[in-house]
PDB file of C-alpha atoms in Angstrom:
ATOM      1  CA  MET Q 930     -12.744  -8.736  -4.943  1.00 44.00           C
ATOM      2  CA  GLY Q 931     -11.172  -7.891  -1.542  1.00 45.00           C
ATOM      3  CA  ARG Q 932     -13.305  -7.854   1.559  1.00 46.00           C
ATOM      4  CA  GLY Q 933     -11.231  -5.901   4.085  1.00 47.00           C
ATOM      5  CA  HIS Q 934     -10.879  -7.884   7.265  1.00 42.00           C
ATOM      6  CA  THR Q 935     -12.504 -11.173   6.283  1.00 46.00           C
ATOM      7  CA  LEU Q 936     -12.626 -13.621   3.442  1.00 45.00           C
ATOM      8  CA  HIS Q 937     -16.149 -14.598   2.397  1.00 43.00           C
ATOM      9  CA  PHE Q 938     -17.216 -17.635   0.387  1.00 42.00           C
ATOM     10  CA  SER Q 939     -20.915 -17.604  -0.442  1.00 41.00           C
ATOM     11  CA  GLU Q 940     -23.114 -19.821  -2.511  1.00 34.00           C
ATOM     12  CA  ARG Q 941     -25.082 -17.878  -5.080  1.00 36.00           C
ATOM     13  CA  ALA Q 942     -28.692 -17.444  -4.069  1.00 39.00           C
ATOM     14  CA  SER Q 943     -29.962 -18.778  -7.389  1.00 37.00           C
ATOM     15  CA  ILE Q 944     -28.057 -22.041  -6.994  1.00 36.00           C
ATOM     16  CA  ALA Q 945     -29.175 -22.372  -3.390  1.00 37.00           C
ATOM     17  CA  ALA Q 946     -32.777 -21.753  -4.367  1.00 39.00           C
ATOM     18  CA  ARG Q 947     -32.635 -24.428  -7.092  1.00 40.00           C
ATOM     19  CA  MET Q 948     -31.196 -26.875  -4.549  1.00 40.00           C
ATOM     20  CA  GLY Q 949     -33.876 -25.998  -1.999  1.00 41.00           C
ATOM     21  CA  VAL Q 950     -31.417 -24.850   0.668  1.00 41.00           C
ATOM     22  CA  GLU Q 951     -30.719 -21.545   2.349  1.00 46.00           C
ATOM     23  CA  GLU Q 952     -27.716 -19.497   1.285  1.00 49.00           C
ATOM     24  CA  HIS Q 953     -24.759 -19.988   3.617  1.00 50.00           C
ATOM     25  CA  GLY Q 954     -21.415 -18.265   3.873  1.00 64.00           C
ATOM     26  CA  LEU Q 955     -18.024 -18.874   5.389  1.00 68.00           C
ATOM     27  CA  ILE Q 956     -16.017 -16.089   6.971  1.00 76.00           C
ATOM     28  CA  LEU Q 957     -12.300 -16.671   7.484  1.00 78.00           C
ATOM     29  CA  ARG Q 958     -10.715 -14.412  10.104  1.00 83.00           C
ATOM     30  CA  CYS Q 959      -6.963 -13.793  10.456  1.00 90.00           C
ATOM     31  CA  ARG Q 960      -5.806 -12.669  13.925  1.00 93.00           C
ATOM     32  CA  TRP Q 961      -2.148 -11.891  14.617  1.00 93.00           C
ATOM     33  CA  PHE Q 962      -0.087 -12.133  17.814  1.00 94.00           C
ATOM     34  CA  LEU Q 963       3.490 -11.145  18.635  1.00 94.00           C
ATOM     35  CA  GLU Q 964       5.508 -12.545  21.536  1.00 93.00           C
ATOM     36  CA  ARG Q 965       8.828 -10.913  22.452  1.00 92.00           C
ATOM     37  CA  TRP Q 966      11.697 -12.166  24.542  1.00 90.00           C
ATOM     38  CA  ASP Q 967      13.786  -9.000  24.115  1.00 82.00           C
ATOM     39  CA  THR Q 968      16.606  -9.904  26.517  1.00 78.00           C
ATOM     40  CA  ILE Q 969      17.549 -13.226  24.911  1.00 77.00           C
ATOM     41  CA  ASP Q 970      20.774 -12.946  22.907  1.00 72.00           C
ATOM     42  CA  GLU Q 971      20.968 -16.606  21.941  1.00 74.00           C
ATOM     43  CA  ASP Q 972      19.441 -18.261  18.887  1.00 77.00           C
ATOM     44  CA  ILE Q 973      16.891 -20.312  20.803  1.00 82.00           C
ATOM     45  CA  SER Q 974      13.487 -21.406  19.567  1.00 86.00           C
ATOM     46  CA  SER Q 975      10.350 -20.080  21.205  1.00 89.00           C
ATOM     47  CA  ALA Q 976       9.443 -23.679  22.104  1.00 89.00           C
ATOM     48  CA  VAL Q 977      12.561 -23.898  24.310  1.00 88.00           C
ATOM     49  CA  LEU Q 978      11.859 -20.460  25.791  1.00 89.00           C
ATOM     50  CA  ARG Q 979       8.253 -21.404  26.625  1.00 86.00           C
ATOM     51  CA  ALA Q 980       9.364 -24.692  28.177  1.00 89.00           C
ATOM     52  CA  ASN Q 981      11.779 -22.884  30.526  1.00 87.00           C
ATOM     53  CA  PRO Q 982       9.977 -19.804  31.898  1.00 88.00           C
ATOM     54  CA  ARG Q 983      12.003 -19.787  35.130  1.00 88.00           C
ATOM     55  CA  ARG Q 984      15.219 -19.462  33.157  1.00 88.00           C
ATOM     56  CA  TYR Q 985      14.084 -17.187  30.332  1.00 87.00           C
ATOM     57  CA  GLY Q 986      11.035 -15.412  31.745  1.00 88.00           C
ATOM     58  CA  ARG Q 987       7.718 -14.934  30.039  1.00 88.00           C
ATOM     59  CA  PRO Q 988       7.387 -13.069  26.759  1.00 91.00           C
ATOM     60  CA  LYS Q 989       5.636  -9.771  26.260  1.00 91.00           C
ATOM     61  CA  ARG Q 990       2.527 -10.744  24.250  1.00 92.00           C
ATOM     62  CA  ASP Q 991       0.770  -8.308  21.920  1.00 92.00           C
ATOM     63  CA  ASP Q 992      -2.549  -8.921  20.212  1.00 93.00           C
ATOM     64  CA  LEU Q 993      -2.126  -7.304  16.797  1.00 91.00           C
ATOM     65  CA  GLY Q 994      -5.785  -7.741  15.939  1.00 89.00           C
ATOM     66  CA  TYR Q 995      -7.250  -8.831  12.643  1.00 90.00           C
ATOM     67  CA  ASN Q 996      -5.847  -8.233   9.187  1.00 85.00           C
ATOM     68  CA  ALA Q 997      -7.033  -8.304   5.627  1.00 80.00           C
ATOM     69  CA  VAL Q 998      -6.901 -11.044   3.002  1.00 87.00           C
ATOM     70  CA  VAL Q 999      -5.514  -9.949  -0.358  1.00 91.00           C
ATOM     71  CA  ASP Q1000      -6.975 -10.888  -3.739  1.00 92.00           C
ATOM     72  CA  GLY Q1001      -4.261 -13.511  -4.309  1.00 92.00           C
ATOM     73  CA  GLY Q1002      -5.173 -15.113  -0.965  1.00 91.00           C
ATOM     74  CA  GLU Q1003      -8.821 -15.350  -1.941  1.00 89.00           C
ATOM     75  CA  THR Q1004      -7.881 -16.988  -5.242  1.00 92.00           C
ATOM     76  CA  LEU Q1005      -5.466 -19.386  -3.508  1.00 92.00           C
ATOM     77  CA  ALA Q1006      -8.114 -20.434  -0.978  1.00 89.00           C
ATOM     78  CA  LEU Q1007     -10.599 -21.147  -3.743  1.00 90.00           C
ATOM     79  CA  GLN Q1008      -8.009 -23.082  -5.793  1.00 91.00           C
ATOM     80  CA  LEU Q1009      -7.152 -25.241  -2.787  1.00 90.00           C
ATOM     81  CA  LEU Q1010     -10.838 -25.721  -1.964  1.00 87.00           C
ATOM     82  CA  VAL Q1011     -11.595 -27.257  -5.362  1.00 92.00           C
ATOM     83  CA  ALA Q1012      -8.143 -28.821  -5.928  1.00 90.00           C
ATOM     84  CA  SER Q1013      -7.480 -26.769  -9.058  1.00 92.00           C
ATOM     85  CA  GLY Q1014      -3.943 -25.725  -8.195  1.00 88.00           C
ATOM     86  CA  GLY Q1015      -2.150 -23.681  -5.586  1.00 89.00           C
ATOM     87  CA  THR Q1016       0.487 -24.637  -3.059  1.00 91.00           C
ATOM     88  CA  ALA Q1017      -0.760 -25.614   0.381  1.00 91.00           C
ATOM     89  CA  LEU Q1018       0.161 -23.552   3.424  1.00 93.00           C
ATOM     90  CA  ASN Q1019       1.774 -26.470   5.269  1.00 94.00           C
ATOM     91  CA  ASN Q1020       4.914 -26.692   7.429  1.00 96.00           C
ATOM     92  CA  ALA Q1021       7.210 -27.085   4.424  1.00 96.00           C
ATOM     93  CA  ASN Q1022       5.731 -24.196   2.420  1.00 95.00           C
ATOM     94  CA  ALA Q1023       4.094 -21.638   4.703  1.00 96.00           C
ATOM     95  CA  ARG Q1024       6.036 -18.508   5.634  1.00 97.00           C
ATOM     96  CA  ILE Q1025       5.292 -15.454   7.728  1.00 97.00           C
ATOM     97  CA  GLY Q1026       6.801 -12.364   6.190  1.00 96.00           C
ATOM     98  CA  VAL Q1027       7.856  -9.274   8.131  1.00 97.00           C
ATOM     99  CA  GLY Q1028       8.960  -5.988   6.617  1.00 96.00           C
ATOM    100  CA  ASP Q1029       9.565  -2.350   7.458  1.00 97.00           C
ATOM    101  CA  SER Q1030       7.166  -0.716   4.997  1.00 96.00           C
ATOM    102  CA  ASN Q1031       4.155   1.134   6.349  1.00 95.00           C
ATOM    103  CA  ALA Q1032       2.494   1.453   2.926  1.00 95.00           C
ATOM    104  CA  ALA Q1033      -1.270   1.298   3.271  1.00 94.00           C
ATOM    105  CA  PHE Q1034      -3.016  -2.011   2.640  1.00 93.00           C
ATOM    106  CA  ALA Q1035      -4.368  -2.700  -0.837  1.00 93.00           C
ATOM    107  CA  ASP Q1036      -6.316  -5.792  -1.951  1.00 91.00           C
ATOM    108  CA  THR Q1037      -4.023  -6.065  -4.961  1.00 94.00           C
ATOM    109  CA  HIS Q1038      -0.751  -6.444  -3.029  1.00 94.00           C
ATOM    110  CA  THR Q1039       1.158  -9.604  -3.940  1.00 95.00           C
ATOM    111  CA  ASP Q1040       4.163  -9.178  -1.619  1.00 95.00           C
ATOM    112  CA  LEU Q1041       5.392  -7.189   1.355  1.00 96.00           C
ATOM    113  CA  GLN Q1042       5.935  -3.595   0.331  1.00 96.00           C
ATOM    114  CA  ALA Q1043       9.372  -3.135   1.946  1.00 96.00           C
ATOM    115  CA  ALA Q1044      12.099  -2.464  -0.614  1.00 94.00           C
ATOM    116  CA  SER Q1045      14.843  -4.430   1.124  1.00 93.00           C
ATOM    117  CA  ASN Q1046      14.153  -4.957   4.839  1.00 96.00           C
ATOM    118  CA  LYS Q1047      11.901  -7.988   4.610  1.00 96.00           C
ATOM    119  CA  ALA Q1048      12.222 -11.617   5.638  1.00 96.00           C
ATOM    120  CA  TYR Q1049      10.115 -14.735   5.108  1.00 96.00           C
ATOM    121  CA  LEU Q1050      10.248 -16.841   8.272  1.00 97.00           C
ATOM    122  CA  ALA Q1051       9.796 -20.608   8.089  1.00 96.00           C
ATOM    123  CA  MET Q1052       7.193 -22.267  10.277  1.00 97.00           C
ATOM    124  CA  ASN Q1053       8.166 -23.517  13.707  1.00 96.00           C
ATOM    125  CA  ALA Q1054       8.040 -27.283  14.201  1.00 94.00           C
ATOM    126  CA  THR Q1055       4.450 -28.607  14.429  1.00 93.00           C
ATOM    127  CA  TYR Q1056       2.990 -25.506  12.726  1.00 96.00           C
ATOM    128  CA  PRO Q1057       0.595 -24.858  11.226  1.00 96.00           C
ATOM    129  CA  THR Q1058      -1.523 -26.701  13.723  1.00 93.00           C
ATOM    130  CA  ALA Q1059      -4.057 -29.231  12.465  1.00 83.00           C
ATOM    131  CA  PRO Q1060      -7.444 -27.554  12.014  1.00 83.00           C
ATOM    132  CA  ALA Q1061      -9.577 -28.088  15.125  1.00 80.00           C
ATOM    133  CA  SER Q1062     -12.758 -26.381  16.270  1.00 81.00           C
ATOM    134  CA  GLY Q1063     -12.729 -24.152  13.206  1.00 85.00           C
ATOM    135  CA  SER Q1064      -9.211 -22.710  13.536  1.00 91.00           C
ATOM    136  CA  THR Q1065      -5.559 -23.331  12.717  1.00 92.00           C
ATOM    137  CA  THR Q1066      -2.434 -21.464  13.869  1.00 95.00           C
ATOM    138  CA  PHE Q1067       0.690 -20.529  11.907  1.00 96.00           C
ATOM    139  CA  GLN Q1068       3.802 -19.571  13.899  1.00 97.00           C
ATOM    140  CA  ALA Q1069       7.394 -18.553  13.123  1.00 97.00           C
ATOM    141  CA  ASP Q1070      10.368 -17.209  15.086  1.00 95.00           C
ATOM    142  CA  ALA Q1071      12.761 -14.390  14.306  1.00 94.00           C
ATOM    143  CA  ASN Q1072      15.863 -15.181  16.339  1.00 91.00           C
ATOM    144  CA  ALA Q1073      18.390 -12.703  17.718  1.00 86.00           C
ATOM    145  CA  SER Q1074      20.022 -12.245  14.299  1.00 88.00           C
ATOM    146  CA  THR Q1075      16.995 -12.274  11.943  1.00 92.00           C
ATOM    147  CA  ALA Q1076      14.777  -9.411  10.720  1.00 95.00           C
ATOM    148  CA  LEU Q1077      16.587  -6.732  12.727  1.00 94.00           C
ATOM    149  CA  TYR Q1078      14.625  -3.656  11.638  1.00 96.00           C
ATOM    150  CA  ALA Q1079      11.301  -1.931  12.276  1.00 96.00           C
ATOM    151  CA  TRP Q1080       8.389  -4.366  12.029  1.00 96.00           C
ATOM    152  CA  ASN Q1081       5.630  -2.448  10.239  1.00 96.00           C
ATOM    153  CA  GLU Q1082       4.010  -5.094   8.025  1.00 95.00           C
ATOM    154  CA  PHE Q1083       3.246  -8.795   8.264  1.00 94.00           C
ATOM    155  CA  GLY Q1084       2.075 -11.310   5.692  1.00 95.00           C
ATOM    156  CA  LEU Q1085       1.174 -14.980   5.404  1.00 96.00           C
ATOM    157  CA  PHE Q1086       2.624 -16.743   2.343  1.00 96.00           C
ATOM    158  CA  ASN Q1087       2.716 -20.221   0.797  1.00 94.00           C
ATOM    159  CA  GLY Q1088       6.395 -19.939  -0.183  1.00 90.00           C
ATOM    160  CA  ASN Q1089       9.440 -17.710  -0.084  1.00 88.00           C
ATOM    161  CA  PRO Q1090       7.766 -15.371  -0.970  1.00 82.00           C
ATOM    162  CA  GLY Q1091       5.208 -17.434  -2.942  1.00 90.00           C
ATOM    163  CA  THR Q1092       1.574 -16.308  -2.976  1.00 94.00           C
ATOM    164  CA  MET Q1093       0.647 -13.787  -0.307  1.00 94.00           C
ATOM    165  CA  PHE Q1094      -2.530 -14.860   1.480  1.00 94.00           C
ATOM    166  CA  SER Q1095      -2.934 -11.878   3.791  1.00 93.00           C
ATOM    167  CA  ARG Q1096      -1.193  -8.668   4.838  1.00 93.00           C
ATOM    168  CA  LYS Q1097      -1.346  -6.529   7.964  1.00 94.00           C
ATOM    169  CA  VAL Q1098       0.130  -3.042   8.348  1.00 94.00           C
ATOM    170  CA  GLN Q1099       0.898  -1.973  11.907  1.00 92.00           C
ATOM    171  CA  SER Q1100       4.044  -0.754  13.648  1.00 92.00           C
ATOM    172  CA  PHE Q1101       5.265  -2.874  16.523  1.00 87.00           C
ATOM    173  CA  GLY Q1102       8.684  -1.454  17.165  1.00 91.00           C
ATOM    174  CA  THR Q1103      12.144  -2.460  16.055  1.00 94.00           C
ATOM    175  CA  HIS Q1104      13.465  -5.971  16.473  1.00 94.00           C
ATOM    176  CA  ALA Q1105      17.003  -5.188  17.642  1.00 91.00           C
ATOM    177  CA  ALA Q1106      17.650  -8.244  19.816  1.00 88.00           C
ATOM    178  CA  GLY Q1107      15.974 -11.233  21.356  1.00 90.00           C
ATOM    179  CA  VAL Q1108      13.549 -13.775  19.956  1.00 92.00           C
ATOM    180  CA  TRP Q1109      10.280 -12.516  18.492  1.00 94.00           C
ATOM    181  CA  THR Q1110       7.544 -15.001  17.634  1.00 95.00           C
ATOM    182  CA  ILE Q1111       4.787 -14.040  15.214  1.00 95.00           C
ATOM    183  CA  SER Q1112       1.575 -16.084  15.021  1.00 95.00           C
ATOM    184  CA  VAL Q1113      -1.588 -15.875  12.979  1.00 95.00           C
ATOM    185  CA  VAL Q1114      -4.743 -17.758  13.907  1.00 93.00           C
ATOM    186  CA  LEU Q1115      -7.115 -18.450  11.028  1.00 90.00           C
ATOM    187  CA  SER Q1116     -10.623 -19.177  12.215  1.00 87.00           C
ATOM    188  CA  ALA Q1117     -13.788 -19.962  10.296  1.00 80.00           C
ATOM    189  CA  ASP Q1118     -17.167 -18.595  11.294  1.00 73.00           C
TER     190      ASP Q1118
END
């Protein structure tokens, strides 16, 4: 069922042929970014940090690339598409999970693979963004006292932990201090 780096929805050719239309598909891409203000020792939101670059400086920004959608994420997307269940990934429900496991990705994963060092970060205010031009952004902060361990895996969830939509495995160092902001941009092609 898994597709690696993208989520595909396709009409079946036989249905399309009966309707007299060409077969079309939708590809949903998940791209991750990490911003780090490592010298901040206060519990300040990234919105405040961004609004005051002279005082706090600019963050180090890493493009973590694309990640994979898990089977549960594919099912959730289809449930939400046809209103047959599932919990929406909105500001109240969506979470970005971070953990210290470097276990290889598997389509069948339903949670972060870390045994104990994992956290599910609530969305920042105004996130996820309203879909525009085929994309929406989810964003959460880990303040100076949250998720203080090696960041080796990331996931997008519709709860705490809820259903895992996607998971990425990549080491990006140890969050020992400062404010780290993790974002995922979902775009449709």
